[in-house]
Amino acid sequence: SKNSVVHSFYFSGGAELLFDGVKKHQVTLPSQPEPWDIRNLLKWIKKNLLKERPELFMQGESVRPGILVLINDADWELMGELDYKLQDQDNVLFISTLHGG
């Protein structure tokens, strides 16, 4: 399997509050035989980065409705969503569009 690579994950719009208020995370994902896809990435984030109230970030195996996901500034709906395979140096941005209430 190829070496693990560094990715940058950004959380904003309130989503960062679930990650100790940290907006930018530089992460080296463990190497694995299969390429990392967003589905596995979300599981990893939930297990390793998410600090509280996972139900505000995830629903089932995807992000909950109201969280926008951008991969290198493109909407993940254009990139295959959960099936998108992470490339070296990808930037993944999670923006919560849910506000107060």
XYZ file of C-alpha atoms in Angstrom:
101
model
C 0.000 0.000 0.000
C 1.200 3.492 -0.697
C 2.341 5.865 1.971
C -0.167 7.857 3.901
C -0.629 11.443 2.785
C -1.533 14.662 4.502
C -4.932 16.187 3.955
C -6.426 19.399 5.273
C -9.918 19.384 6.695
C -11.741 22.605 7.458
C -14.849 23.039 9.567
C -16.814 26.277 9.596
C -20.237 27.850 9.915
C -20.533 26.404 13.408
C -19.364 22.886 12.534
C -16.003 23.708 14.163
C -17.730 23.866 17.560
C -18.012 20.073 17.437
C -14.221 19.895 16.984
C -13.109 21.937 20.002
C -13.493 25.123 17.974
C -10.602 24.145 15.716
C -11.336 25.126 12.124
C -8.353 23.624 10.322
C -7.018 20.126 10.871
C -3.910 18.829 9.104
C -4.337 15.081 9.108
C -2.185 12.192 8.015
C -4.557 9.327 7.373
C -3.223 5.866 8.131
C -2.160 3.983 5.033
C -4.497 1.239 3.922
C -4.668 -1.012 0.868
C -7.753 0.677 -0.564
C -7.808 4.384 -1.385
C -9.594 6.478 1.214
C -13.035 7.534 0.123
C -15.276 10.082 1.809
C -17.418 7.347 3.348
C -14.405 5.939 5.240
C -13.083 9.411 5.918
C -16.293 10.399 7.713
C -16.069 7.314 9.921
C -12.465 8.202 10.715
C -13.330 11.834 11.490
C -16.159 10.733 13.767
C -13.855 8.392 15.648
C -10.725 10.549 15.792
C -11.563 14.243 15.490
C -15.154 14.753 16.552
C -15.307 15.837 20.174
C -19.002 16.089 20.909
C -22.538 15.534 19.641
C -21.768 13.391 16.599
C -25.463 13.535 15.652
C -24.954 17.201 14.753
C -22.310 16.226 12.218
C -23.328 12.816 10.933
C -26.511 11.024 10.056
C -26.085 7.365 9.195
C -22.835 7.085 7.262
C -23.033 10.534 5.686
C -23.004 14.103 6.932
C -26.348 15.285 8.186
C -28.513 17.486 5.981
C -27.461 21.113 6.315
C -23.738 20.395 6.183
C -22.170 21.397 2.895
C -19.101 19.453 1.794
C -16.599 20.986 -0.621
C -13.673 19.049 -2.047
C -11.023 21.434 -3.346
C -13.699 24.134 -3.521
C -16.095 22.009 -5.605
C -19.422 20.735 -4.310
C -18.999 17.077 -3.395
C -22.223 16.289 -5.292
C -20.168 16.858 -8.449
C -17.386 14.594 -7.173
C -19.328 11.433 -6.338
C -20.092 12.284 -2.689
C -19.321 9.322 -0.391
C -17.600 7.416 -3.181
C -15.083 10.151 -3.983
C -11.549 8.816 -3.579
C -9.237 11.198 -1.763
C -6.187 12.350 -3.684
C -2.906 13.613 -2.263
C -3.207 17.048 -0.674
C -6.972 17.287 -1.075
C -8.702 19.979 0.933
C -12.079 18.982 2.316
C -14.294 21.701 3.745
C -17.352 21.057 5.923
C -19.641 24.050 6.346
C -22.637 23.964 8.623
C -25.537 25.909 7.169
C -27.674 25.275 10.254
C -27.872 28.312 12.470
C -29.371 28.786 15.907
C -32.993 28.287 16.755
